[in-house]
Amino acid sequence: MTLPTRFNFAEHLFALNRGRADRTAYIDDRGTLSYGQLEDRARRLAAALKAAGIRREERVLLLMLDGNDWPVSFLGCLYAGVVPVAVNTLLTPDDYAYMLDHSRAQAVLVSGALLPTLQQAMARGGHEVQTLIVSQRTGALPDSATEFDAALAAAPPLASPAATASDDPGFWLYSSGSTGKPKGTVHTHANLWWTAELYGKPVLGLTENDVCFSAAKMYFAYGLGNALTFPLSVGATVVLMAERPTPDATFRRWTEHKPTVFFGAPTGFAGMLASPKLPAREAVALRMCSSAGEALPGEIAQRFKAHFGCEIIDGIGSTEMLHIFISNRPGDVRYGTTGRPVEGYEVELRGEDGRPVPDGEVGDLYIRGPSSALMYWNNREKSRETFQGGWTKSGDKYTRDADGYYTYAGRSDDMLKVSGIYVSPFEVEATLMQHPAVLEAAVIGKEDAEGLTKTKAFVVLKDGAAVTEEELKAFVKERLAPYKYPRFLEFVQELPKTATGKIQRFRLREKEKQA
């Protein structure tokens, strides 16, 4: 598969769907947006940005809740050849001040509910924003701001797309920043196309008859593929939700809009299965679910399938690779594994010496494929560390079995050495979660009285459940090698997590040091 040198991803999607102008592209909490309306509004936004003096390749901060204005904004930027910088809506003013300064964004597209936080960020930062456009405003606009619909109404649709190249910078996504300042990951126009062609179509098998719903928001690489790149590449319909993806909020969309494909994360699936309001199989229309963000415990996937008759296709992707590059497939799911490499991607597991490790041994995960980011903006050291020639170092550790299936062993900085042998925190956590009383678990290393590293588990129990520390230790001992069971165990009300729902084990390690 090849792309022409001149390629604009927004125009590519619009051209694919011009025969579906009246078909529903998006459904949000306020109404629907047809494919024809999506193109018209995106091209009007492109014209509005150009009229405001935003030039090719200048950055536009996209701080918006999931709703119909989000894809209009993202695609409008691409169409104009400016670079949308999609950012997490759950951050602090200090975070946004850093991102404004770091990206040197010349414009901001913001949801009205997030405007006060943005204004605090703009007051703290040293970077001056040229244009501010507010979607779904909730109060009076600042003097310098324009209302989203008014900006579109004032601009006729831009006649033709910017003559971008397939390898031109198309958009940025910021990493989660869980171990330092977030990194501005620069992706091309072509990278979106590659993820749809290599994963969305052949692995997920999406068609125009599907209704897609992603719990992961569109500012995440995972959510961007789920709710924009993949469905729009086949003419499907997308359900968007501005609020947090709680079990109740998710169930409401499942039963009202009948999505056929749902995209979630392990924490979300566990919470839904524990909810007393879990819908009956007959109340939903799910044909398949996808999971990413963290490795999916097999026990959760099996319980979900037993209830809904629907497989969860677990996979691993990253902000740096844009979407999933190792995955289970429909009809070929090995619970507890992440599956096999997606066609078009190469995967290697390397030891500390940089050489490939044999099957069954833990190694660092490296990926090579066409959707890799160009770089981290203004961060040469981290770019060199992560993007090594054609390979991307993921920071994850995995094992591969003789059949070519990959099993997650943890983040590189989370691995433990107990009795001189590597122990995967995830393996111990997944075993703990097989116990019927356990909702979630996180495992770190803790020194014992002799200064030796042993495993410690933090455990969240299901509502109303009861189990003793010794019972849980015995449960793990029966299922894993003796040196792996948690010597220390602490029951907690909740686990620290990132905004993406990933467990922050480093915060648990910090807590132990302070104890």
Short mmCIF file of C-alpha atoms in Angstrom, two decimals:
data_model
loop_
_atom_site.label_atom_id
_atom_site.label_comp_id
_atom_site.label_asym_id
_atom_site.label_seq_id
_atom_site.Cartn_x
_atom_site.Cartn_y
_atom_site.Cartn_z
CA MET A 1 0.00 0.00 0.00
CA THR A 2 1.29 3.43 -0.92
CA LEU A 3 0.08 6.99 -0.67
CA PRO A 4 0.60 9.85 -3.11
CA THR A 5 3.13 12.48 -2.09
CA ARG A 6 0.33 15.04 -1.87
CA PHE A 7 -2.15 13.86 0.74
CA ASN A 8 -4.53 15.63 3.11
CA PHE A 9 -6.25 13.22 5.49
CA ALA A 10 -9.32 15.41 6.01
CA GLU A 11 -9.93 15.70 2.26
CA HIS A 12 -9.35 11.95 1.97
CA LEU A 13 -12.19 11.27 4.44
CA PHE A 14 -14.51 13.84 2.89
CA ALA A 15 -14.00 12.36 -0.59
CA LEU A 16 -14.70 8.83 0.70
CA ASN A 17 -18.04 9.89 2.18
CA ARG A 18 -19.49 12.34 -0.35
CA GLY A 19 -21.87 9.61 -1.45
CA ARG A 20 -23.14 9.41 2.16
CA ALA A 21 -23.92 13.11 2.69
CA ASP A 22 -27.23 12.39 4.46
CA ARG A 23 -25.94 9.49 6.54
CA THR A 24 -25.33 10.14 10.25
CA ALA A 25 -21.65 10.49 11.09
CA TYR A 26 -21.93 11.54 14.76
CA ILE A 27 -24.43 11.45 17.59
CA ASP A 28 -23.64 13.46 20.71
CA ASP A 29 -25.65 14.65 23.70
CA ARG A 30 -27.04 17.60 21.71
CA GLY A 31 -27.96 16.03 18.37
CA THR A 32 -26.68 14.43 15.18
CA LEU A 33 -24.22 15.45 12.48
CA SER A 34 -24.44 14.03 8.97
CA TYR A 35 -21.42 13.37 6.77
CA GLY A 36 -22.41 16.31 4.59
CA GLN A 37 -22.67 18.62 7.60
CA LEU A 38 -19.35 17.37 8.95
CA GLU A 39 -17.55 18.33 5.74
CA ASP A 40 -19.33 21.67 5.41
CA ARG A 41 -18.61 22.71 9.00
CA ALA A 42 -15.00 21.51 8.93
CA ARG A 43 -14.31 23.43 5.73
CA ARG A 44 -15.94 26.54 7.24
CA LEU A 45 -13.70 26.22 10.30
CA ALA A 46 -10.68 25.88 8.00
CA ALA A 47 -11.69 29.13 6.30
CA ALA A 48 -12.24 30.84 9.67
CA LEU A 49 -8.75 29.89 10.86
CA LYS A 50 -7.19 31.18 7.66
CA ALA A 51 -9.20 34.40 7.91
CA ALA A 52 -7.88 34.82 11.45
CA GLY A 53 -4.33 34.71 10.10
CA ILE A 54 -3.41 31.19 11.24
CA ARG A 55 -0.81 29.95 8.79
CA ARG A 56 0.25 26.55 7.49
CA GLU A 57 1.82 24.29 10.14
CA GLU A 58 1.10 26.69 13.01
CA ARG A 59 -0.36 24.92 16.02
CA VAL A 60 -3.93 25.14 17.31
CA LEU A 61 -4.63 23.86 20.83
CA LEU A 62 -7.73 21.66 20.83
CA LEU A 63 -9.13 21.63 24.40
CA MET A 64 -12.62 20.26 23.88
CA LEU A 65 -15.00 17.75 25.40
CA ASP A 66 -16.12 14.93 23.14
CA GLY A 67 -19.00 16.20 21.02
CA ASN A 68 -19.81 16.94 17.40
CA ASP A 69 -17.64 20.07 17.38
CA TRP A 70 -14.54 17.97 18.17
CA PRO A 71 -14.24 16.14 14.81
CA VAL A 72 -15.27 19.35 13.01
CA SER A 73 -12.36 21.12 14.71
CA PHE A 74 -9.77 18.40 14.19
CA LEU A 75 -10.61 17.84 10.52
CA GLY A 76 -11.00 21.56 9.86
CA CYS A 77 -7.46 22.12 11.09
CA LEU A 78 -6.10 19.30 8.92
CA TYR A 79 -8.00 20.62 5.90
CA ALA A 80 -6.43 24.07 6.38
CA GLY A 81 -2.96 22.59 6.82
CA VAL A 82 -2.65 23.86 10.39
CA VAL A 83 -1.72 21.46 13.18
CA PRO A 84 -4.29 20.59 15.87
CA VAL A 85 -2.75 19.78 19.26
CA ALA A 86 -5.36 17.61 20.98
CA VAL A 87 -5.02 17.74 24.78
CA ASN A 88 -6.52 15.99 27.77
CA THR A 89 -9.52 17.85 29.24
CA LEU A 90 -8.77 16.75 32.83
CA LEU A 91 -5.54 18.65 33.40
CA THR A 92 -4.65 21.71 35.49
CA PRO A 93 -4.09 25.33 34.43
CA ASP A 94 -0.36 24.79 34.93
CA ASP A 95 -0.45 21.87 32.49
CA TYR A 96 -2.20 23.93 29.84
CA ALA A 97 0.13 26.89 30.41
CA TYR A 98 3.05 24.55 29.72
CA MET A 99 1.40 23.13 26.58
CA LEU A 100 0.55 26.57 25.21
CA ASP A 101 4.11 27.71 25.68
CA HIS A 102 5.66 24.46 24.47
CA SER A 103 3.52 24.19 21.32
CA ARG A 104 3.46 27.96 20.71
CA ALA A 105 -0.17 27.55 19.72
CA GLN A 106 -1.49 30.54 17.77
CA ALA A 107 -5.14 29.63 18.37
CA VAL A 108 -7.22 27.70 20.86
CA LEU A 109 -10.48 25.84 20.23
CA VAL A 110 -12.08 25.28 23.63
CA SER A 111 -15.33 23.98 25.10
CA GLY A 112 -17.21 26.58 27.13
CA ALA A 113 -17.09 24.41 30.26
CA LEU A 114 -13.28 24.41 30.07
CA LEU A 115 -12.87 28.12 29.30
CA PRO A 116 -12.28 29.21 32.95
CA THR A 117 -9.43 26.70 33.30
CA LEU A 118 -7.94 27.83 29.99
CA GLN A 119 -8.15 31.48 31.04
CA GLN A 120 -6.19 30.68 34.19
CA ALA A 121 -3.58 28.95 32.04
CA MET A 122 -3.35 31.87 29.64
CA ALA A 123 -2.88 34.26 32.57
CA ARG A 124 0.00 32.19 33.95
CA GLY A 125 1.82 31.45 30.71
CA GLY A 126 4.23 33.65 28.83
CA HIS A 127 2.80 32.77 25.42
CA GLU A 128 0.13 34.99 23.82
CA VAL A 129 -2.66 33.29 21.88
CA GLN A 130 -3.78 35.04 18.70
CA THR A 131 -7.27 33.51 18.25
CA LEU A 132 -9.75 32.01 20.75
CA ILE A 133 -12.87 30.17 19.55
CA VAL A 134 -15.34 28.84 22.13
CA SER A 135 -17.69 25.91 21.52
CA GLN A 136 -20.92 25.56 23.49
CA ARG A 137 -20.23 28.59 25.67
CA THR A 138 -21.71 28.57 29.15
CA GLY A 139 -21.46 32.28 29.92
CA ALA A 140 -20.20 35.60 28.61
CA LEU A 141 -17.33 35.41 26.16
CA PRO A 142 -14.03 37.21 26.73
CA ASP A 143 -13.61 40.27 24.50
CA SER A 144 -10.98 38.47 22.44
CA ALA A 145 -13.07 35.33 21.83
CA THR A 146 -15.41 34.22 19.05
CA GLU A 147 -18.32 31.82 19.44
CA PHE A 148 -17.82 28.59 17.47
CA ASP A 149 -21.04 28.62 15.43
CA ALA A 150 -20.65 32.34 14.72
CA ALA A 151 -17.13 31.78 13.42
CA LEU A 152 -18.41 29.07 11.08
CA ALA A 153 -21.40 31.11 9.90
CA ALA A 154 -19.14 34.02 8.97
CA ALA A 155 -16.86 31.92 6.75
CA PRO A 156 -17.84 30.24 3.47
CA PRO A 157 -16.38 26.72 3.17
CA LEU A 158 -12.71 26.73 2.15
CA ALA A 159 -12.71 25.85 -1.55
CA SER A 160 -9.83 23.37 -1.54
CA PRO A 161 -7.62 21.65 1.02
CA ALA A 162 -4.10 22.73 1.84
CA ALA A 163 -1.63 20.97 -0.44
CA THR A 164 -0.11 18.97 2.37
CA ALA A 165 2.27 16.06 1.86
CA SER A 166 1.63 12.64 3.36
CA ASP A 167 4.69 13.09 5.60
CA ASP A 168 3.87 16.64 6.65
CA PRO A 169 3.20 17.19 10.37
CA GLY A 170 -0.55 16.69 10.70
CA PHE A 171 -1.33 16.84 14.42
CA TRP A 172 0.16 16.44 17.89
CA LEU A 173 -0.85 14.34 20.86
CA TYR A 174 0.72 14.84 24.28
CA SER A 175 1.91 11.84 26.25
CA SER A 176 0.38 11.32 29.68
CA GLY A 177 3.36 12.87 31.46
CA SER A 178 3.17 10.35 34.32
CA THR A 179 6.97 10.37 34.71
CA GLY A 180 7.70 14.03 33.93
CA LYS A 181 6.61 16.82 31.61
CA PRO A 182 4.26 15.58 28.86
CA LYS A 183 5.92 15.08 25.48
CA GLY A 184 4.47 16.59 22.31
CA THR A 185 4.26 13.64 19.93
CA VAL A 186 4.24 14.81 16.29
CA HIS A 187 2.25 12.69 13.78
CA THR A 188 1.80 13.00 10.03
CA HIS A 189 -1.27 13.08 7.80
CA ALA A 190 -0.32 9.60 6.55
CA ASN A 191 -0.18 8.03 10.00
CA LEU A 192 -3.96 8.28 10.40
CA TRP A 193 -4.45 6.53 7.06
CA TRP A 194 -2.05 3.73 7.99
CA THR A 195 -3.82 2.88 11.24
CA ALA A 196 -7.16 2.61 9.44
CA GLU A 197 -5.75 0.43 6.67
CA LEU A 198 -3.69 -1.87 8.92
CA TYR A 199 -5.96 -2.17 11.97
CA GLY A 200 -9.40 -0.54 11.67
CA LYS A 201 -10.44 -2.37 8.51
CA PRO A 202 -8.66 -5.76 8.54
CA VAL A 203 -8.59 -6.49 12.30
CA LEU A 204 -11.76 -4.84 13.59
CA GLY A 205 -13.60 -5.42 10.33
CA LEU A 206 -15.59 -2.19 10.64
CA THR A 207 -18.21 -1.42 7.98
CA GLU A 208 -20.65 1.41 7.31
CA ASN A 209 -23.32 -0.57 9.17
CA ASP A 210 -21.44 -0.32 12.48
CA VAL A 211 -22.22 2.12 15.29
CA CYS A 212 -19.01 2.82 17.23
CA PHE A 213 -18.74 4.10 20.81
CA SER A 214 -15.45 4.75 22.57
CA ALA A 215 -15.07 5.25 26.31
CA ALA A 216 -11.57 6.54 25.57
CA LYS A 217 -11.82 10.20 24.64
CA MET A 218 -10.77 11.56 21.26
CA TYR A 219 -7.75 13.40 22.65
CA PHE A 220 -6.13 10.00 23.28
CA ALA A 221 -4.45 8.17 20.41
CA TYR A 222 -6.68 5.15 21.12
CA GLY A 223 -9.88 7.23 21.19
CA LEU A 224 -8.93 9.20 18.07
CA GLY A 225 -8.73 6.00 16.05
CA ASN A 226 -11.86 4.52 17.59
CA ALA A 227 -14.11 7.55 17.17
CA LEU A 228 -12.73 9.28 14.08
CA THR A 229 -10.11 7.57 11.93
CA PHE A 230 -11.61 4.07 11.76
CA PRO A 231 -15.37 4.73 11.54
CA LEU A 232 -15.05 7.66 9.12
CA SER A 233 -12.81 5.54 6.87
CA VAL A 234 -15.74 3.17 6.25
CA GLY A 235 -18.73 5.51 6.64
CA ALA A 236 -19.88 4.20 10.04
CA THR A 237 -21.76 6.13 12.75
CA VAL A 238 -20.11 7.28 15.99
CA VAL A 239 -21.65 7.93 19.42
CA LEU A 240 -19.83 10.64 21.40
CA MET A 241 -20.12 11.31 25.13
CA ALA A 242 -18.82 14.43 26.89
CA GLU A 243 -19.17 13.11 30.44
CA ARG A 244 -16.90 10.63 32.21
CA PRO A 245 -17.39 7.02 31.06
CA THR A 246 -18.90 5.71 34.29
CA PRO A 247 -20.71 2.37 34.09
CA ASP A 248 -24.12 4.08 34.25
CA ALA A 249 -23.23 6.62 31.53
CA THR A 250 -21.86 3.85 29.32
CA PHE A 251 -24.87 1.59 29.82
CA ARG A 252 -27.20 4.44 28.89
CA ARG A 253 -25.52 4.83 25.49
CA TRP A 254 -25.43 1.06 24.97
CA THR A 255 -29.18 0.77 25.44
CA GLU A 256 -30.25 4.05 23.76
CA HIS A 257 -28.01 4.14 20.69
CA LYS A 258 -27.25 0.41 20.33
CA PRO A 259 -23.57 0.61 19.39
CA THR A 260 -22.27 -2.54 17.71
CA VAL A 261 -18.60 -1.94 18.61
CA PHE A 262 -17.43 -0.59 21.97
CA PHE A 263 -13.90 0.53 22.80
CA GLY A 264 -12.86 0.52 26.44
CA ALA A 265 -10.06 -0.16 28.90
CA PRO A 266 -9.60 -2.92 31.51
CA THR A 267 -10.51 -0.67 34.45
CA GLY A 268 -13.77 0.26 32.76
CA PHE A 269 -14.71 -3.31 31.90
CA ALA A 270 -14.02 -4.39 35.50
CA GLY A 271 -16.18 -1.57 36.85
CA MET A 272 -19.05 -2.40 34.51
CA LEU A 273 -19.02 -6.08 35.42
CA ALA A 274 -19.14 -5.12 39.10
CA SER A 275 -22.13 -2.81 38.60
CA PRO A 276 -25.56 -3.98 39.78
CA LYS A 277 -27.02 -2.14 36.74
CA LEU A 278 -25.19 -4.25 34.15
CA PRO A 279 -27.64 -4.56 31.22
CA ALA A 280 -28.92 -7.93 30.04
CA ARG A 281 -27.47 -9.35 26.85
CA GLU A 282 -30.80 -8.74 25.06
CA ALA A 283 -30.69 -5.00 25.88
CA VAL A 284 -27.55 -4.26 23.84
CA ALA A 285 -26.39 -4.77 20.25
CA LEU A 286 -22.67 -5.32 20.81
CA ARG A 287 -20.96 -7.58 18.30
CA MET A 288 -17.41 -6.88 19.47
CA CYS A 289 -15.45 -4.89 22.05
CA SER A 290 -11.89 -3.62 22.02
CA SER A 291 -9.61 -3.06 25.00
CA ALA A 292 -6.31 -1.19 25.27
CA GLY A 293 -4.46 1.15 27.61
CA GLU A 294 -3.36 -1.68 29.90
CA ALA A 295 -3.26 -5.43 29.49
CA LEU A 296 -6.70 -7.01 29.91
CA PRO A 297 -6.89 -9.74 32.57
CA GLY A 298 -8.27 -12.92 31.04
CA GLU A 299 -10.73 -13.36 33.89
CA ILE A 300 -12.45 -10.07 33.03
CA ALA A 301 -12.67 -10.92 29.32
CA GLN A 302 -14.14 -14.35 30.03
CA ARG A 303 -16.78 -13.00 32.41
CA PHE A 304 -17.74 -10.31 29.89
CA LYS A 305 -18.12 -12.85 27.11
CA ALA A 306 -20.13 -15.17 29.34
CA HIS A 307 -22.59 -12.35 30.05
CA PHE A 308 -22.84 -10.64 26.64
CA GLY A 309 -21.70 -13.39 24.25
CA CYS A 310 -19.27 -10.79 22.88
CA GLU A 311 -15.50 -11.04 22.60
CA ILE A 312 -13.16 -8.34 23.89
CA ILE A 313 -10.27 -7.95 21.46
CA ASP A 314 -7.30 -6.95 23.64
CA GLY A 315 -4.40 -5.11 22.03
CA ILE A 316 -1.51 -2.77 22.72
CA GLY A 317 -0.83 0.55 21.05
CA SER A 318 0.89 3.76 22.08
CA THR A 319 0.82 7.50 21.51
CA GLU A 320 4.10 7.09 19.62
CA MET A 321 2.69 4.46 17.21
CA LEU A 322 -0.76 6.13 17.16
CA HIS A 323 -2.81 2.96 17.56
CA ILE A 324 -2.68 -0.79 18.11
CA PHE A 325 0.18 -2.87 16.68
CA ILE A 326 -0.25 -6.18 18.58
CA SER A 327 -3.77 -7.56 18.92
CA ASN A 328 -6.05 -10.50 19.36
CA ARG A 329 -8.47 -11.00 16.47
CA PRO A 330 -12.15 -11.81 16.26
CA GLY A 331 -12.39 -15.58 16.48
CA ASP A 332 -8.73 -15.81 17.52
CA VAL A 333 -8.63 -14.58 21.11
CA ARG A 334 -6.23 -16.06 23.62
CA TYR A 335 -7.36 -14.65 26.93
CA GLY A 336 -4.50 -13.34 29.01
CA THR A 337 -2.38 -12.53 25.94
CA THR A 338 -2.22 -9.41 23.79
CA GLY A 339 -2.33 -11.53 20.63
CA ARG A 340 -0.03 -11.38 17.61
CA PRO A 341 1.55 -8.48 15.66
CA VAL A 342 -0.79 -6.61 13.35
CA GLU A 343 0.15 -7.16 9.72
CA GLY A 344 2.33 -4.28 8.55
CA TYR A 345 4.19 -4.01 11.88
CA GLU A 346 7.34 -5.80 12.99
CA VAL A 347 7.90 -6.57 16.65
CA GLU A 348 11.06 -7.57 18.53
CA LEU A 349 11.71 -8.43 22.17
CA ARG A 350 15.24 -7.47 23.19
CA GLY A 351 17.29 -8.14 26.29
CA GLU A 352 19.47 -5.73 28.21
CA ASP A 353 22.27 -6.40 25.69
CA GLY A 354 20.03 -5.23 22.84
CA ARG A 355 19.80 -8.70 21.30
CA PRO A 356 16.52 -10.57 20.65
CA VAL A 357 15.48 -12.87 23.50
CA PRO A 358 14.22 -16.44 22.95
CA ASP A 359 10.58 -17.39 23.32
CA GLY A 360 9.46 -17.52 26.93
CA GLU A 361 11.92 -14.90 28.18
CA VAL A 362 11.00 -11.35 29.14
CA GLY A 363 12.28 -8.66 26.78
CA ASP A 364 11.86 -4.97 25.99
CA LEU A 365 9.27 -4.38 23.26
CA TYR A 366 10.37 -2.63 20.04
CA ILE A 367 8.05 -1.91 17.10
CA ARG A 368 8.64 -0.93 13.49
CA GLY A 369 5.76 0.27 11.35
CA PRO A 370 4.51 3.09 9.10
CA SER A 371 2.41 4.92 11.73
CA SER A 372 5.35 5.85 13.97
CA ALA A 373 5.54 9.49 15.09
CA LEU A 374 8.16 11.80 13.65
CA MET A 375 9.56 12.92 17.02
CA TYR A 376 8.85 14.50 20.36
CA TRP A 377 8.71 18.25 19.73
CA ASN A 378 11.68 20.14 21.13
CA ASN A 379 12.99 17.08 22.98
CA ARG A 380 15.91 15.60 21.10
CA GLU A 381 17.15 13.43 23.99
CA LYS A 382 13.83 11.62 24.49
CA SER A 383 13.29 11.39 20.71
CA ARG A 384 16.62 9.59 20.28
CA GLU A 385 15.87 7.31 23.23
CA THR A 386 12.47 6.27 21.84
CA PHE A 387 12.78 6.51 18.04
CA GLN A 388 15.82 4.38 17.18
CA GLY A 389 16.27 4.24 13.42
CA GLY A 390 13.12 2.60 12.10
CA TRP A 391 12.30 1.13 15.51
CA THR A 392 10.26 2.58 18.37
CA LYS A 393 11.07 1.50 21.93
CA SER A 394 7.77 1.14 23.74
CA GLY A 395 8.89 0.99 27.38
CA ASP A 396 6.89 -2.23 27.86
CA LYS A 397 8.18 -5.70 28.67
CA TYR A 398 6.65 -8.78 27.05
CA THR A 399 7.14 -12.48 26.51
CA ARG A 400 6.32 -14.41 23.34
CA ASP A 401 5.23 -18.04 23.25
CA ALA A 402 6.11 -20.64 20.64
CA ASP A 403 2.91 -19.85 18.69
CA GLY A 404 3.82 -16.17 18.36
CA TYR A 405 1.38 -14.77 20.95
CA TYR A 406 2.63 -11.96 23.17
CA THR A 407 1.92 -11.65 26.89
CA TYR A 408 2.38 -8.43 28.84
CA ALA A 409 4.96 -8.50 31.63
CA GLY A 410 4.75 -4.88 32.79
CA ARG A 411 6.27 -1.49 32.13
CA SER A 412 10.05 -1.53 32.03
CA ASP A 413 10.27 0.69 35.11
CA ASP A 414 7.72 -1.45 37.02
CA MET A 415 9.51 -4.82 36.75
CA LEU A 416 10.71 -6.44 39.97
CA LYS A 417 13.62 -8.75 40.68
CA VAL A 418 12.71 -11.17 43.45
CA SER A 419 15.24 -13.83 44.46
CA GLY A 420 17.26 -12.80 41.42
CA ILE A 421 14.38 -13.51 39.01
CA TYR A 422 12.23 -10.98 37.17
CA VAL A 423 8.63 -10.83 38.39
CA SER A 424 5.91 -9.11 36.39
CA PRO A 425 3.60 -7.02 38.60
CA PHE A 426 0.85 -7.53 36.06
CA GLU A 427 1.03 -11.32 36.37
CA VAL A 428 0.52 -11.11 40.15
CA GLU A 429 -2.23 -8.49 39.75
CA ALA A 430 -4.07 -10.58 37.16
CA THR A 431 -3.94 -13.59 39.49
CA LEU A 432 -5.29 -11.61 42.43
CA MET A 433 -8.14 -10.37 40.26
CA GLN A 434 -9.23 -13.94 39.59
CA HIS A 435 -10.45 -14.06 43.20
CA PRO A 436 -14.20 -13.30 43.27
CA ALA A 437 -13.80 -10.68 46.04
CA VAL A 438 -11.17 -8.58 44.27
CA LEU A 439 -12.08 -5.62 42.05
CA GLU A 440 -8.59 -4.21 41.35
CA ALA A 441 -5.01 -4.81 42.42
CA ALA A 442 -1.61 -3.16 41.98
CA VAL A 443 1.75 -4.70 42.82
CA ILE A 444 5.08 -3.01 43.59
CA GLY A 445 8.38 -4.00 45.16
CA LYS A 446 8.98 -3.52 48.89
CA GLU A 447 12.13 -4.27 50.86
CA ASP A 448 11.74 -6.74 53.72
CA ALA A 449 13.58 -6.59 57.06
CA GLU A 450 16.73 -8.00 55.43
CA GLY A 451 16.68 -5.40 52.64
CA LEU A 452 15.54 -7.88 50.01
CA THR A 453 12.89 -6.96 47.42
CA LYS A 454 9.56 -8.74 47.80
CA THR A 455 6.18 -8.13 46.20
CA LYS A 456 3.55 -5.98 47.89
CA ALA A 457 -0.06 -5.89 46.67
CA PHE A 458 -2.56 -3.08 47.12
CA VAL A 459 -6.05 -4.54 46.77
CA VAL A 460 -9.46 -2.95 46.19
CA LEU A 461 -12.35 -5.24 47.11
CA LYS A 462 -15.75 -5.31 45.43
CA ASP A 463 -18.59 -3.65 47.31
CA GLY A 464 -19.78 -5.91 50.09
CA ALA A 465 -17.01 -8.49 49.53
CA ALA A 466 -14.77 -9.78 52.30
CA VAL A 467 -11.56 -11.80 52.25
CA THR A 468 -8.55 -11.99 54.55
CA GLU A 469 -4.96 -11.16 53.71
CA GLU A 470 -3.89 -14.75 54.31
CA GLU A 471 -6.65 -16.13 52.08
CA LEU A 472 -5.50 -13.95 49.20
CA LYS A 473 -1.85 -14.89 49.68
CA ALA A 474 -2.78 -18.57 49.65
CA PHE A 475 -4.90 -18.02 46.54
CA VAL A 476 -1.90 -16.63 44.64
CA LYS A 477 0.48 -19.29 45.98
CA GLU A 478 -1.72 -21.99 44.48
CA ARG A 479 -1.50 -20.42 41.02
CA LEU A 480 2.00 -18.93 40.69
CA ALA A 481 5.59 -19.83 41.54
CA PRO A 482 6.17 -19.43 45.30
CA TYR A 483 8.55 -16.46 45.01
CA LYS A 484 5.87 -14.41 43.21
CA TYR A 485 3.12 -14.31 45.81
CA PRO A 486 2.74 -10.96 47.66
CA ARG A 487 4.62 -11.11 50.96
CA PHE A 488 2.91 -7.83 51.90
CA LEU A 489 -0.73 -6.99 51.24
CA GLU A 490 -2.73 -3.86 51.96
CA PHE A 491 -6.45 -3.26 51.39
CA VAL A 492 -7.23 0.22 49.98
CA GLN A 493 -10.35 2.09 48.86
CA GLU A 494 -8.92 3.05 45.46
CA LEU A 495 -5.75 2.98 43.37
CA PRO A 496 -3.96 6.06 42.01
CA LYS A 497 -4.48 6.35 38.25
CA THR A 498 -3.67 8.61 35.36
CA ALA A 499 -6.45 10.44 33.50
CA THR A 500 -6.39 7.52 31.04
CA GLY A 501 -7.19 5.03 33.81
CA LYS A 502 -3.71 3.50 34.01
CA ILE A 503 -2.51 2.52 37.47
CA GLN A 504 0.29 4.79 38.73
CA ARG A 505 2.50 2.29 40.53
CA PHE A 506 5.17 4.94 41.03
CA ARG A 507 2.77 6.78 43.37
CA LEU A 508 2.40 3.62 45.42
CA ARG A 509 6.20 3.33 45.56
CA GLU A 510 6.41 6.95 46.74
CA LYS A 511 3.81 6.20 49.42
CA GLU A 512 5.89 3.28 50.68
CA LYS A 513 9.03 5.42 50.92
CA GLN A 514 7.16 7.98 53.01
CA ALA A 515 5.66 5.36 55.33
#
